[in-house]
Coordinates of C-alpha atoms in Angstrom, one line a residue:
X1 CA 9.6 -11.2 -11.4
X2 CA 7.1 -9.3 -9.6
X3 CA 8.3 -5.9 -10.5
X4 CA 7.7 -6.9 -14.5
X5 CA 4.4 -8.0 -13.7
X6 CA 3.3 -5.1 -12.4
X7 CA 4.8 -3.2 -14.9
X8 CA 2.7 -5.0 -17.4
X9 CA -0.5 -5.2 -15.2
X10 CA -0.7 -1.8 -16.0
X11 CA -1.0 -2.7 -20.1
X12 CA -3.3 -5.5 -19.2
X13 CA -5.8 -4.0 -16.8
X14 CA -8.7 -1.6 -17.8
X15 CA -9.5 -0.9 -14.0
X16 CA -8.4 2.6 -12.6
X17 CA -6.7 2.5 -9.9
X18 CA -5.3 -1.1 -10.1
X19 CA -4.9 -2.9 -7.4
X20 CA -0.7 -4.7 -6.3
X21 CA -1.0 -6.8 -3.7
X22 CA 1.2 -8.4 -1.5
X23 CA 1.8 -12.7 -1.2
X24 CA 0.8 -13.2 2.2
X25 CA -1.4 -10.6 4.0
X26 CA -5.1 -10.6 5.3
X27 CA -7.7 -7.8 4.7
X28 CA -9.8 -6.7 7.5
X29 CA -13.7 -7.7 7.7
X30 CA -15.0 -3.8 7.6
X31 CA -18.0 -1.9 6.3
X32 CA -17.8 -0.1 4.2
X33 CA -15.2 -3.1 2.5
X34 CA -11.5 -2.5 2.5
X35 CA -11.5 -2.2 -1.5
X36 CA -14.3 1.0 -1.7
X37 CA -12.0 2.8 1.3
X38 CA -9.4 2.7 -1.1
X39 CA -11.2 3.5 -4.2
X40 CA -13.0 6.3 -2.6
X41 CA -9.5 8.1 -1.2
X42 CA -8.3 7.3 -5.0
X43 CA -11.1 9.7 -6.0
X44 CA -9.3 12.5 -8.1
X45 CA -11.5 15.4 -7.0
X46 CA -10.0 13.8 -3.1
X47 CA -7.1 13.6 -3.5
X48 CA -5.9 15.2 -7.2
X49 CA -1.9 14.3 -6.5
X50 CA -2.1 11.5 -4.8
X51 CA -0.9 7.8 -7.6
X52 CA -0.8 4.8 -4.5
X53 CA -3.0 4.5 -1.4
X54 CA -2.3 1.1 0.9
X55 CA -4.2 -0.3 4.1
X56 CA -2.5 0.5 7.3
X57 CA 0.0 -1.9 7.8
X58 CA 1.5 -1.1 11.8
X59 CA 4.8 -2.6 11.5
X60 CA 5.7 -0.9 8.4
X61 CA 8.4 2.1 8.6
X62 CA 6.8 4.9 8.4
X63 CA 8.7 8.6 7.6
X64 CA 6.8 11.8 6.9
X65 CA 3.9 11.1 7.4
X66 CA 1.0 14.0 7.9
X67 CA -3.0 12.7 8.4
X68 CA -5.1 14.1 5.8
X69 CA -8.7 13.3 6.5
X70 CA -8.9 9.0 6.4
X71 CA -5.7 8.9 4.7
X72 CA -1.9 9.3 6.2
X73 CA 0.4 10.8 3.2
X74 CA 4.0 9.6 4.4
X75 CA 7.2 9.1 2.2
X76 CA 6.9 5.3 1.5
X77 CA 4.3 2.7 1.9
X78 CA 4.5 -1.1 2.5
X79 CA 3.8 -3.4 -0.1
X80 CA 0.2 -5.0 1.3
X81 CA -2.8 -3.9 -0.5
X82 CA -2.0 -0.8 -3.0
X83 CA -4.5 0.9 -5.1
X84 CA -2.8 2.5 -7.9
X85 CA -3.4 5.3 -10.2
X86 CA -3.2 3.0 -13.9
X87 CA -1.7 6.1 -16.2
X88 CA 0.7 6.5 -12.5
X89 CA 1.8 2.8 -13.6
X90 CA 1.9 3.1 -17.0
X91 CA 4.2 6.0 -17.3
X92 CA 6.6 5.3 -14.6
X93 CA 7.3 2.0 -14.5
X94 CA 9.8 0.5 -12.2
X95 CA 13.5 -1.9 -12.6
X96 CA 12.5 -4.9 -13.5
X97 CA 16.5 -6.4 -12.6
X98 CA 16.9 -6.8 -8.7
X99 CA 20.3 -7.2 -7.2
X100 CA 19.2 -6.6 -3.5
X101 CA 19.2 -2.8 -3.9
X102 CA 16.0 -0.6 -3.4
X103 CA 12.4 -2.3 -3.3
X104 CA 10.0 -2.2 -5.8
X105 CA 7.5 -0.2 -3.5
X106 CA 10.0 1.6 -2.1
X107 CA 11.1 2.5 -5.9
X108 CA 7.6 3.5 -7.1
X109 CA 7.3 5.5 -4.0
X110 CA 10.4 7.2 -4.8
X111 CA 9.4 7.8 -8.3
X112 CA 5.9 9.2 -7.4
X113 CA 7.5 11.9 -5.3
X114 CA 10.3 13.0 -7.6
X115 CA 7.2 13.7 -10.3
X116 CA 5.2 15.4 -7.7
X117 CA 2.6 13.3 -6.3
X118 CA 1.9 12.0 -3.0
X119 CA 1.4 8.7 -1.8
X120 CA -0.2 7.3 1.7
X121 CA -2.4 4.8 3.4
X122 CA -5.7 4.5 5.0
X123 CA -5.1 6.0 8.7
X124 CA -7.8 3.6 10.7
X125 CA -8.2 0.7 8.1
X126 CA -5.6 -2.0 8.7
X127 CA -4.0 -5.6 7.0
X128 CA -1.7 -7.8 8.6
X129 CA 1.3 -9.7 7.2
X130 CA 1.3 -13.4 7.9
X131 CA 3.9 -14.1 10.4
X132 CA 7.8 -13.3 10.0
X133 CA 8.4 -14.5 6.3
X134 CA 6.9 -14.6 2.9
X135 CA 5.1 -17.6 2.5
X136 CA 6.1 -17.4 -1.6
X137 CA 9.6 -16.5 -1.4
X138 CA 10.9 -17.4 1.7
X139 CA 12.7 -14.0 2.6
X140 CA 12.1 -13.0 6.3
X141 CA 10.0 -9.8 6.5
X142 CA 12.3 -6.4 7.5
X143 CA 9.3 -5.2 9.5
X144 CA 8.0 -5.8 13.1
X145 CA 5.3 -8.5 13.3
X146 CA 2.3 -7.3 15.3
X147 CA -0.5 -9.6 15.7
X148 CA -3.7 -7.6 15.7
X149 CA -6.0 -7.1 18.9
X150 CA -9.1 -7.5 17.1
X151 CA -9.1 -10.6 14.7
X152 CA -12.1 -9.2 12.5
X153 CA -11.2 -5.6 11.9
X154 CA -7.3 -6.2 12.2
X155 CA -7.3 -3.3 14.3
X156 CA -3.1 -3.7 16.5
X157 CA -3.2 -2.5 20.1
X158 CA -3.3 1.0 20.9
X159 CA 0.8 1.8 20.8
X160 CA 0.9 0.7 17.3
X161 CA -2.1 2.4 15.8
X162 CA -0.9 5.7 13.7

């Protein structure tokens, strides 16, 4: 499943951070690109603690969260487009076995926090999920759906930027 594969991405990737992402969600048309945003908050001398920086995705649950600079550090992030610290991957890998318990992002959020580092998002770059349900699996999305105001930039309206 996918929580395998990600566990052995880390093995089979020479990229730092790797990049999870998500089945059935759009990237915004930005300059700089979506990608350097999140390599560039991934920078070590940045951020030193933080393993996992996603896009803004407004119909996430958010808890904890605190604005650092570009970047929001919260408790969890949602499962869009994740940029991942590899030796973060490689030494704290996640269940593989699924028997509707915790999430895998929810459980490498988890882990990152019990080892001391921080995760977050990019505060004012945004993805959208496509509609109500994955398109791969068929589950329905626990999240709100909300259609972006500006097609290009995925930018929601106003009451659900944060």
């Amino acid at each position: 499943g996918a929580a395998a594969n990600q566990n052995l991405l880390a093995w089979a990737s020479f990229s730092d951070p790797v990049v999870l992402v998500d089945d059935d969600v759009l990237c915004p048309k930005v300059e700089p690109d979506w990608l350097g945003r999140l390599v560039q908050e991934m920078e070590p001398k940045r951020h030193p603690h933080l393993v996992m920086c996603a896009l803004n995705h407004p119909g996430a649950k958010r808890q904890g969260t605190k604005q650092d600079g570009n970047m929001t550090v919260c408790r969890h992030i949602g499962a869009t487009f994740v940029a991942c610290r590899r030796d973060f991957l490689v030494r704290y890998p996640i269940t593989h076995a699924r028997g509707g318990g915790t999430r895998p992002m929810a459980e490498r959020c988890d882990l990152a926090q019990a080892a001391g580092f921080q995760v977050g998002y990019l505060t004012h770059t945004y993805c959208e999920h496509i509609g109500d349900e994955s398109v791969l699996t068929g589950r329905r999305y626990e999240g709100e759906h909300i259609p972006p105001q500006d097609p290009e930039t995925l930018i929601p309206p106003p009451q659900h930027q944060r």
